[in-house]
N, CA and C of each residue as an Amber inpcrd file, in Angstrom:
protein
   498
  19.0350000 -14.2350000  53.7380000  19.5760000 -13.1990000  52.9220000
  18.8450000 -13.0970000  51.5860000  19.2220000 -12.1130000  50.8420000
  18.5870000 -11.9040000  49.5420000  18.9750000 -13.0210000  48.5710000
  18.0420000 -13.2650000  47.6700000  18.2880000 -14.3070000  46.6590000
  19.2250000 -13.7670000  45.5980000  19.9130000 -14.6600000  44.9810000
  20.8030000 -14.2870000  43.8880000  19.9530000 -14.0420000  42.6500000
  20.2490000 -12.9550000  41.9330000  19.5100000 -12.6740000  40.7050000
  19.8050000 -13.7540000  39.6720000  18.7460000 -14.2200000  39.0520000
  18.9260000 -15.1760000  37.9600000  18.1880000 -14.6140000  36.7440000
  18.5940000 -15.0640000  35.5990000  18.0180000 -14.5700000  34.3540000
  17.2940000 -15.6970000  33.6520000  16.1370000 -15.3770000  33.1050000
  15.3930000 -16.3440000  32.3070000  15.1960000 -15.7270000  30.9260000
  15.5060000 -16.4820000  29.9290000  15.3550000 -16.0100000  28.5540000
  14.2270000 -16.7770000  27.8960000  13.3760000 -16.0660000  27.2000000
  12.2920000 -16.7160000  26.4580000  11.9340000 -15.8570000  25.2530000
  11.2200000 -16.4420000  24.3410000  10.8440000 -15.7780000  23.1000000
   9.4310000 -15.2420000  23.2240000   9.2450000 -14.0120000  22.8010000
   7.9060000 -13.4370000  22.6940000   7.4790000 -13.6460000  21.2420000
   6.4710000 -14.4590000  21.0570000   6.0290000 -14.8250000  19.7110000
   5.1050000 -13.7680000  19.1130000   5.0270000 -13.8070000  17.7990000
   4.0870000 -12.9500000  17.0760000   2.6720000 -13.4900000  17.2510000
   1.7020000 -12.6020000  17.0700000   0.3080000 -13.0220000  17.0670000
   0.0600000 -13.8610000  15.8150000  -0.8880000 -14.7880000  15.9200000
  -1.2710000 -15.5700000  14.7350000  -2.4570000 -14.8910000  14.0640000
  -2.6320000 -15.2110000  12.7880000  -3.7620000 -14.6690000  12.0310000
  -4.5290000 -15.8230000  11.4000000  -5.8150000 -15.6720000  11.3310000
  -6.6650000 -16.6700000  10.6820000  -7.5410000 -15.9700000   9.6580000
  -7.8480000 -16.6720000   8.5940000  -8.7100000 -16.1360000   7.5490000
 -10.0260000 -16.9070000   7.5590000 -11.1020000 -16.1770000   7.4000000
 -12.4250000 -16.7730000   7.2780000 -13.0580000 -16.2560000   5.9930000
 -13.4170000 -17.1660000   5.0960000 -14.0890000 -16.7750000   3.8490000
 -15.5060000 -16.3020000   4.1360000 -15.9600000 -15.3310000   3.3330000
 -17.3630000 -14.9420000   3.3260000 -18.1290000 -15.9180000   2.4540000
 -19.3900000 -15.6170000   2.2200000 -20.2220000 -16.4730000   1.3720000
 -19.6460000 -16.5370000  -0.0380000 -19.6710000 -17.7130000  -0.6140000
 -19.1560000 -17.8990000  -1.9740000 -20.1470000 -17.3120000  -2.9770000
 -19.6300000 -16.6750000  -4.0280000 -20.5450000 -16.1690000  -5.0570000
 -21.1400000 -17.3360000  -5.8570000 -22.3150000 -17.1120000  -6.4320000
 -22.9290000 -18.0940000  -7.3250000 -22.3290000 -17.8540000  -8.6990000
 -21.7120000 -18.8920000  -9.2720000 -20.9730000 -18.7300000 -10.5180000
 -21.4970000 -19.6270000 -11.6240000 -21.5550000 -19.0490000 -12.8380000
 -21.8540000 -19.7830000 -14.0630000 -20.7790000 -19.4490000 -15.0770000
 -20.5740000 -20.3150000 -16.0520000 -19.5610000 -20.1170000 -17.0850000
 -19.7480000 -18.7510000 -17.7410000 -18.6340000 -18.0340000 -17.8960000
 -18.6640000 -16.7110000 -18.5260000 -19.0340000 -15.5990000 -17.5740000
 -19.2860000 -15.9270000 -16.3220000 -19.6700000 -14.9190000 -15.3370000
 -18.5370000 -14.6050000 -14.3860000 -18.8390000 -13.7410000 -13.4380000
 -17.8520000 -13.3830000 -12.4200000 -18.5690000 -13.0910000 -11.1130000
 -17.7940000 -12.9980000 -10.0520000 -18.3570000 -12.7100000  -8.7400000
 -17.2850000 -12.1800000  -7.8130000 -17.7200000 -11.6000000  -6.7240000
 -16.7930000 -11.0170000  -5.7490000 -16.4840000 -12.0220000  -4.6490000
 -15.1940000 -12.1430000  -4.3450000 -14.7430000 -12.9800000  -3.2400000
 -14.6200000 -12.1110000  -1.9990000 -14.8630000 -12.6940000  -0.8380000
 -14.6790000 -11.9390000   0.4030000 -14.0980000 -12.8490000   1.4700000
 -13.2840000 -12.2450000   2.3180000 -12.6880000 -12.9760000   3.4380000
 -12.2700000 -11.9810000   4.5030000 -12.3200000 -12.4240000   5.7450000
 -11.8650000 -11.6230000   6.8740000 -10.5540000 -12.2140000   7.3550000
  -9.5470000 -11.3620000   7.5300000  -8.2350000 -11.8280000   7.9650000
  -7.9460000 -11.4090000   9.3900000  -6.6720000 -11.5140000   9.7480000
  -6.2210000 -11.1430000  11.0880000  -6.0830000  -9.6410000  11.2450000
  -5.4580000  -9.2220000  12.3470000  -5.3600000  -7.8040000  12.7000000
  -4.0910000  -7.1190000  12.2150000  -3.3360000  -7.7460000  11.3250000
  -2.0870000  -7.1380000  10.8700000  -2.3310000  -5.8940000  10.0170000
  -3.5350000  -5.7660000   9.4820000  -3.8160000  -4.6560000   8.5910000
  -3.4710000  -4.9540000   7.1460000  -2.8680000  -6.1010000   6.8830000
  -2.5290000  -6.4760000   5.5140000  -3.7540000  -7.0700000   4.8230000
  -3.8060000  -6.8730000   3.5050000  -4.9280000  -7.3760000   2.7300000
  -4.9060000  -8.8990000   2.6470000  -6.1010000  -9.4640000   2.5510000
  -6.2350000 -10.8770000   2.2220000  -6.1550000 -10.9530000   0.7020000
  -5.3020000 -11.8210000   0.1880000  -5.1630000 -11.9730000  -1.2570000
  -5.7320000 -13.3160000  -1.6920000  -6.2220000 -13.3510000  -2.9340000
  -6.8710000 -14.5470000  -3.4650000  -6.1240000 -15.0490000  -4.6920000
  -6.1510000 -16.3720000  -4.8680000  -5.5060000 -16.9950000  -6.0210000
  -6.3220000 -18.2200000  -6.4250000  -6.4600000 -18.4260000  -7.7300000
  -7.1240000 -19.6240000  -8.2300000  -6.0810000 -20.7190000  -8.4170000
  -6.4040000 -21.9030000  -7.9270000  -5.5260000 -23.0480000  -8.1770000
  -6.1100000 -23.9330000  -9.2760000  -7.1770000 -23.4530000  -9.9110000
  -7.8090000 -24.1610000 -11.0320000  -7.9740000 -23.1730000 -12.1860000
  -6.8590000 -22.7890000 -12.7890000  -6.8490000 -21.7780000 -13.8520000
  -7.6790000 -22.1750000 -15.0710000  -7.9150000 -23.4550000 -15.2860000
  -8.7540000 -23.8790000 -16.4040000 -10.2440000 -23.7180000 -16.1050000
 -10.5950000 -23.5310000 -14.8440000 -11.9930000 -23.3440000 -14.4330000
 -12.2830000 -21.8750000 -14.1340000 -11.3570000 -21.1960000 -13.4310000
 -11.5930000 -19.8090000 -13.0390000 -10.2660000 -19.0750000 -12.8420000
 -10.3310000 -17.7620000 -12.9730000  -9.1710000 -16.9110000 -12.7160000
  -9.5790000 -15.8460000 -11.7020000  -8.5710000 -15.2330000 -11.0680000
  -8.8390000 -14.2030000 -10.0740000  -8.0050000 -12.9690000 -10.3830000
  -8.6480000 -11.8190000 -10.2790000  -7.9620000 -10.5310000 -10.3550000
  -8.4400000  -9.7090000  -9.1690000  -7.5330000  -9.4590000  -8.2330000
  -7.9390000  -8.7860000  -6.9970000  -8.8770000  -9.6850000  -6.2280000
 -10.1230000  -9.2310000  -6.0480000 -11.1160000 -10.0500000  -5.3490000
 -12.2390000 -10.4870000  -6.2840000 -12.0250000 -10.3690000  -7.5950000
 -13.0340000 -10.7760000  -8.5730000 -12.6230000 -12.0940000  -9.2200000
 -13.5100000 -13.0620000  -9.1550000 -13.2820000 -14.3620000  -9.7790000
 -14.0940000 -14.3960000 -11.0750000 -13.4530000 -14.8440000 -12.1670000
 -14.0880000 -14.9540000 -13.4790000 -14.0290000 -16.4080000 -13.9150000
 -15.1360000 -16.9120000 -14.4390000 -15.2210000 -18.3340000 -14.7720000
 -14.9770000 -18.6000000 -16.2520000 -14.4270000 -19.7790000 -16.5210000
 -14.0970000 -20.1950000 -17.8800000 -14.8210000 -21.4760000 -18.2890000
 -14.9510000 -22.4070000 -17.3640000 -15.5340000 -23.7170000 -17.6590000
 -16.3120000 -24.2390000 -16.4640000 -17.1910000 -25.2090000 -16.7180000
 -17.9210000 -25.8960000 -15.6550000 -16.9250000 -26.6990000 -14.8250000
 -17.1200000 -26.7330000 -13.5300000 -16.2610000 -27.5190000 -12.6420000
 -16.2480000 -26.9130000 -11.2570000 -15.1980000 -27.2140000 -10.5100000
 -15.0310000 -26.6520000  -9.1720000 -13.8880000 -25.6480000  -9.2110000
 -14.2200000 -24.4160000  -8.9050000 -13.2350000 -23.3270000  -8.8250000
 -12.6400000 -23.3670000  -7.4160000 -11.3320000 -23.5550000  -7.3380000
 -10.6820000 -23.6310000  -6.0290000  -9.8970000 -22.3460000  -5.8010000
 -10.2760000 -21.6190000  -4.7660000  -9.6620000 -20.3350000  -4.4200000
  -8.8790000 -20.4890000  -3.1250000  -7.6330000 -19.9990000  -3.1390000
  -6.7970000 -19.9780000  -1.9360000  -6.6750000 -18.5390000  -1.4630000
  -6.8520000 -18.3230000  -0.1630000  -6.7050000 -16.9930000   0.4340000
  -5.4880000 -16.9870000   1.3490000  -4.7210000 -15.9060000   1.2920000
  -3.5190000 -15.7270000   2.1180000  -3.4940000 -14.3170000   2.6990000
  -2.7480000 -14.1550000   3.7680000  -2.5140000 -12.8280000   4.3510000
  -1.0910000 -12.8160000   4.9050000  -0.2870000 -11.8740000   4.4070000
   1.0920000 -11.8030000   4.8900000   1.1220000 -11.2380000   6.2990000
   2.2360000 -11.4630000   6.9710000   2.4020000 -10.9580000   8.3260000
   3.1680000  -9.6450000   8.3440000   3.5480000  -9.2370000   9.5420000
   4.3880000  -8.0550000   9.7220000   5.2060000  -8.2570000  10.9910000
   5.7290000  -7.2140000  11.5600000   6.6090000  -7.3350000  12.7270000
   5.9120000  -7.9620000  13.9310000   4.5890000  -7.7960000  14.0170000
   3.8740000  -8.3110000  15.1810000   2.9800000  -9.5190000  14.8850000
   2.7370000  -9.7880000  13.5910000   1.8090000 -10.8560000  13.2230000
   2.4620000 -11.8380000  12.2640000   2.1970000 -13.1230000  12.4930000
   2.6310000 -14.1710000  11.5790000   1.7720000 -14.1040000  10.3170000
   2.2980000 -14.6070000   9.2360000   1.4680000 -14.7800000   8.0460000
   0.3900000 -15.8080000   8.3810000  -0.7640000 -15.6460000   7.7810000
  -1.8430000 -16.5940000   8.0470000  -1.5530000 -17.9260000   7.3690000
  -2.2070000 -18.9280000   7.8370000  -2.1960000 -20.2140000   7.1490000
  -3.1940000 -20.0800000   6.0150000  -2.8100000 -20.5070000   4.8130000
  -3.7010000 -20.4110000   3.6540000  -4.9790000 -21.2100000   3.9000000
  -6.0910000 -20.6740000   3.4290000  -7.3690000 -21.3800000   3.5030000
  -7.9230000 -21.5040000   2.0860000  -8.7580000 -22.5100000   1.8850000
  -9.2740000 -22.8270000   0.5570000 -10.7950000 -22.7810000   0.5680000
 -11.3440000 -22.2420000  -0.5240000 -12.7940000 -22.2500000  -0.7270000
 -13.0730000 -22.9050000  -2.0790000 -13.9350000 -23.9190000  -2.0790000
 -14.3430000 -24.6000000  -3.3200000 -15.6830000 -24.0260000  -3.7630000
 -15.7180000 -23.5150000  -4.9940000 -16.9340000 -22.8820000  -5.5040000
 -17.3810000 -23.6260000  -6.7690000 -18.5940000 -24.1770000  -6.7750000
 -19.0610000 -24.8450000  -7.9890000 -19.3440000 -23.8300000  -9.0940000
 -18.9700000 -24.1840000 -10.3260000 -19.2590000 -23.3480000 -11.4890000
 -20.2320000 -24.1310000 -12.3670000 -21.4190000 -23.5710000 -12.5520000
 -22.4520000 -24.2340000 -13.3410000 -22.4620000 -23.7890000 -14.7930000
 -23.2180000 -24.5180000 -15.5980000 -23.3730000 -24.1770000 -17.0170000
 -24.2180000 -22.9050000 -17.1330000 -23.8980000 -22.0790000 -18.1170000
 -24.6500000 -20.8450000 -18.3620000 -25.8560000 -21.1280000 -19.2330000
 -26.8540000 -20.2990000 -19.0650000 -28.0470000 -20.3810000 -19.8880000
 -27.7620000 -19.7470000 -21.2460000 -28.4840000 -20.1950000 -22.2400000
 -28.3930000 -19.6000000 -23.5690000 -29.6920000 -18.8460000 -23.8450000
 -29.5720000 -17.7810000 -24.5760000 -30.7410000 -16.9950000 -24.9620000
 -30.6940000 -16.8110000 -26.4740000 -31.8270000 -17.0570000 -27.1250000
 -31.9490000 -16.7990000 -28.5560000 -32.7930000 -15.5480000 -28.7260000
 -32.3110000 -14.6380000 -29.5470000 -33.0380000 -13.3960000 -29.8120000
 -33.3080000 -13.3110000 -31.3170000 -34.5850000 -13.1970000 -31.6680000
 -34.9450000 -13.0230000 -33.0730000 -34.6510000 -11.5990000 -33.5130000
 -34.2070000 -11.4580000 -34.7450000 -34.0430000 -10.1530000 -35.3640000
 -35.3590000  -9.7370000 -35.9970000 -35.2870000  -8.9200000 -37.0140000
 -36.4640000  -8.4530000 -37.7370000 -37.2310000  -9.6560000 -38.2970000
 -38.5540000  -9.5860000 -38.2030000 -39.3870000 -10.6800000 -38.7020000
 -39.2360000 -10.7900000 -40.2170000 -39.2160000 -12.0150000 -40.7350000
 -39.1280000 -12.1870000 -42.1880000 -40.3410000 -11.5670000 -42.8850000
 -40.1510000 -11.1190000 -44.1200000 -41.2300000 -10.5720000 -44.9450000
 -41.5600000 -11.6190000 -45.9970000 -42.6560000 -12.3690000 -45.7840000
 -42.9650000 -13.5120000 -46.6270000 -44.3680000 -13.3680000 -47.2170000
 -44.4900000 -13.7010000 -48.4750000 -45.7820000 -13.7850000 -49.1400000
 -46.0080000 -15.2380000 -49.5250000 -47.2490000 -15.5650000 -49.9060000
 -47.5400000 -16.9380000 -50.3440000 -46.6640000 -17.2420000 -51.5600000
 -45.9210000 -18.3200000 -51.4960000 -45.0160000 -18.7190000 -52.5640000
 -43.6430000 -18.0700000 -52.4830000 -43.4740000 -17.0780000 -51.5970000
 -42.1810000 -16.4100000 -51.4360000 -41.4390000 -16.9200000 -50.2160000
 -40.2190000 -16.4410000 -50.0600000 -39.4420000 -16.8500000 -48.8840000
 -38.5300000 -15.7070000 -48.4420000 -38.0100000 -15.8410000 -47.2360000
 -37.1000000 -14.8480000 -46.6570000 -36.2660000 -15.5510000 -45.5780000
 -35.1400000 -14.9600000 -45.2750000 -34.2380000 -15.5250000 -44.2560000
 -34.7700000 -15.2480000 -42.8580000 -34.5340000 -16.2000000 -41.9780000
 -34.8440000 -16.0240000 -40.5590000 -33.5700000 -15.5070000 -39.8980000
 -33.7070000 -14.4430000 -39.1290000 -32.5430000 -13.8560000 -38.4730000
 -32.6960000 -14.0290000 -36.9620000 -31.7140000 -14.6860000 -36.3570000
 -31.7120000 -14.8680000 -34.9050000 -30.2720000 -14.9740000 -34.4310000
 -30.0530000 -14.5240000 -33.2230000 -28.7410000 -14.6230000 -32.5840000
 -28.8830000 -15.5820000 -31.4140000 -27.9730000 -16.5450000 -31.3480000
 -28.0610000 -17.5650000 -30.3110000 -27.0690000 -17.3700000 -29.1950000
 -27.0180000 -18.3580000 -28.3300000 -26.1220000 -18.3480000 -27.1800000
 -24.6910000 -18.6560000 -27.5550000 -23.8740000 -18.8880000 -26.5620000
 -22.4340000 -19.0350000 -26.7480000 -21.9560000 -20.4700000 -26.9190000
 -22.8670000 -21.4220000 -27.0280000 -22.4400000 -22.8170000 -27.1420000
 -21.7330000 -23.0920000 -28.4660000 -22.0040000 -22.2720000 -29.4750000
 -21.4260000 -22.5080000 -30.7930000 -22.2450000 -23.4800000 -31.6220000
 -23.2790000 -24.0430000 -31.0330000 -24.1380000 -24.9700000 -31.7660000
 -25.0880000 -24.1830000 -32.6700000 -25.5110000 -24.7860000 -33.7860000
 -26.3970000 -24.0690000 -34.7060000 -27.7850000 -23.8680000 -34.1030000
 -28.4470000 -22.8170000 -34.5590000 -29.8420000 -22.6010000 -34.1930000
 -30.6820000 -23.4150000 -35.1730000 -31.6420000 -24.1640000 -34.6430000
 -32.5120000 -25.0020000 -35.4600000 -33.9180000 -24.3890000 -35.4130000
 -34.4480000 -24.0930000 -36.5890000 -35.7600000 -23.4590000 -36.7100000
 -36.7990000 -24.4800000 -37.1450000 -38.0470000 -24.2410000 -36.7210000
 -39.1560000 -25.0630000 -37.1980000 -40.4270000 -24.2190000 -37.1990000
 -41.3820000 -24.6360000 -38.0040000 -42.6760000 -23.9630000 -38.0840000
 -43.6660000 -24.7140000 -37.2120000 -44.4220000 -23.9770000 -36.4110000
 -45.4610000 -24.6070000 -35.5950000 -46.7450000 -24.8090000 -36.3930000
 -46.8630000 -24.0870000 -37.5150000 -48.0610000 -24.2200000 -38.3460000
 -47.6050000 -24.4250000 -39.7940000 -47.1920000 -25.6510000 -40.1540000
 -46.6590000 -25.8890000 -41.4960000 -47.6580000 -25.6390000 -42.6200000
 -48.9560000 -25.5720000 -42.3120000 -49.9370000 -25.2540000 -43.3520000
 -49.8800000 -23.7740000 -43.7400000 -49.2650000 -22.9440000 -42.8970000
 -49.1110000 -21.5090000 -43.1630000 -47.7240000 -21.2040000 -43.7090000
 -46.7000000 -21.7910000 -43.0860000 -45.3200000 -21.5360000 -43.5190000
 -44.4560000 -22.7460000 -43.2200000 -43.4310000 -22.9140000 -44.0360000
 -42.4710000 -23.9990000 -43.8550000 -41.0960000 -23.3940000 -43.6420000
 -40.2640000 -24.1400000 -42.9060000 -38.9110000 -23.6630000 -42.6120000
 -37.9120000 -24.7110000 -43.0890000 -36.8540000 -24.2180000 -43.7520000
 -35.7880000 -25.0990000 -44.1930000 -34.4860000 -24.3140000 -44.2270000
 -33.4870000 -24.8010000 -43.5220000 -32.1310000 -24.2100000 -43.5380000
 -32.1280000 -22.7060000 -43.2850000 -32.8850000 -22.2560000 -42.3260000
 -32.8670000 -20.8310000 -41.9700000 -33.6750000 -19.9470000 -42.8970000
 -34.4990000 -20.5460000 -43.7570000 -35.3560000 -19.7840000 -44.6610000
 -36.8000000 -20.1950000 -44.4140000 -37.7000000 -19.2110000 -44.3620000
 -39.1220000 -19.4820000 -44.1880000 -39.8190000 -19.2240000 -45.5230000
 -40.7340000 -20.1270000 -45.8800000 -41.4870000 -20.0270000 -47.1290000
 -42.9670000 -19.9400000 -46.8130000 -43.6650000 -19.0250000 -47.4960000
 -45.1130000 -18.8770000 -47.3000000 -45.8700000 -19.9460000 -48.0540000
 -46.7870000 -20.6500000 -47.3580000 -47.5970000 -21.6950000 -47.9660000
 -49.0090000 -21.1840000 -48.2110000 -49.5870000 -20.5200000 -47.1990000
 -50.9100000 -19.9330000 -47.3250000 -51.0070000 -18.7160000 -46.4160000
 -52.0400000 -17.9390000 -46.6010000 -52.2330000 -16.7190000 -45.8110000
 -52.5460000 -17.1100000 -44.3620000 -51.9660000 -16.3920000 -43.4170000
 -52.2120000 -16.6410000 -42.0050000 -51.0390000 -16.1820000 -41.1530000
 -51.0700000 -16.5280000 -39.8980000 -50.0110000 -16.1670000 -38.9620000
 -48.9950000 -17.3120000 -38.9140000 -47.7520000 -16.9950000 -39.2480000
 -46.6630000 -17.9700000 -39.2190000 -45.9840000 -17.9030000 -37.8510000
 -45.8400000 -19.0490000 -37.2110000 -45.1690000 -19.1140000 -35.9060000
 -43.9370000 -20.0110000 -36.0530000 -42.7810000 -19.4310000 -35.7650000
 -41.5110000 -20.1380000 -35.9010000 -40.8840000 -20.3090000 -34.5190000
 -40.3270000 -21.4850000 -34.2720000 -39.5640000 -21.7040000 -33.0410000
 -38.0790000 -21.7940000 -33.3930000 -37.2630000 -21.4230000 -32.4390000
 -35.8060000 -21.5250000 -32.5880000 -35.2620000 -22.2450000 -31.3650000
 -34.4200000 -23.2310000 -31.6160000 -33.8010000 -23.9990000 -30.5260000
 -32.3120000 -24.0970000 -30.7690000 -31.5760000 -24.1920000 -29.6840000
 -30.1170000 -24.3530000 -29.7830000 -29.6930000 -25.3400000 -28.7080000
 -29.0070000 -26.3910000 -29.1240000 -28.5430000 -27.4050000 -28.1850000
 -27.4740000 -26.8280000 -27.2680000 -27.3730000 -27.3840000 -26.1080000
 -26.3300000 -26.9820000 -25.1670000 -25.0830000 -27.8470000 -25.3440000
 -24.1080000 -27.5880000 -24.5060000 -22.9070000 -28.4110000 -24.4470000
 -22.4430000 -28.4350000 -22.9910000 -21.2150000 -28.8180000 -22.7450000
 -20.7180000 -28.9550000 -21.3810000 -20.8350000 -27.6420000 -20.5860000
 -20.5690000 -26.5020000 -21.2320000 -20.5730000 -25.2130000 -20.5310000
 -21.8560000 -24.4110000 -20.6820000 -22.6910000 -24.7870000 -21.6600000
 -23.9130000 -24.0040000 -21.9190000 -25.1060000 -24.9070000 -22.0890000
């Protein structure tokens, strides 16, 4: 004879989602870069968060650096009716020291026996710019002032020490 109908109950689970980070941006102090990641098929955006706020911050998909160290970014993707939320994934991005650039302003106007201020803008380290003369028989430098010693071409160098971030 015919079999008796029986019922089986089971749960239909949601699809899972996984996140894969794209290539990490190259970061230096004071700079920024774009984060990228591929998520699941829910159609929801992958969101980013910094877990090292003293090293880097995130706004949308842009990471901005504050200090040398390791910037740790967490990526998440929420779920919906058919997809589970993704498991958070982490990307560690090294943040290097930034380069400093010194730019000279207008050249000093110096005559033999006269002096003028040296004008230069330095990097962001906050350290003083240190000037020196490469030809002291032509000109001498002291405390940001150049003095003419004899007629000729005066060559001045400018240096600025770095620090942890620069």
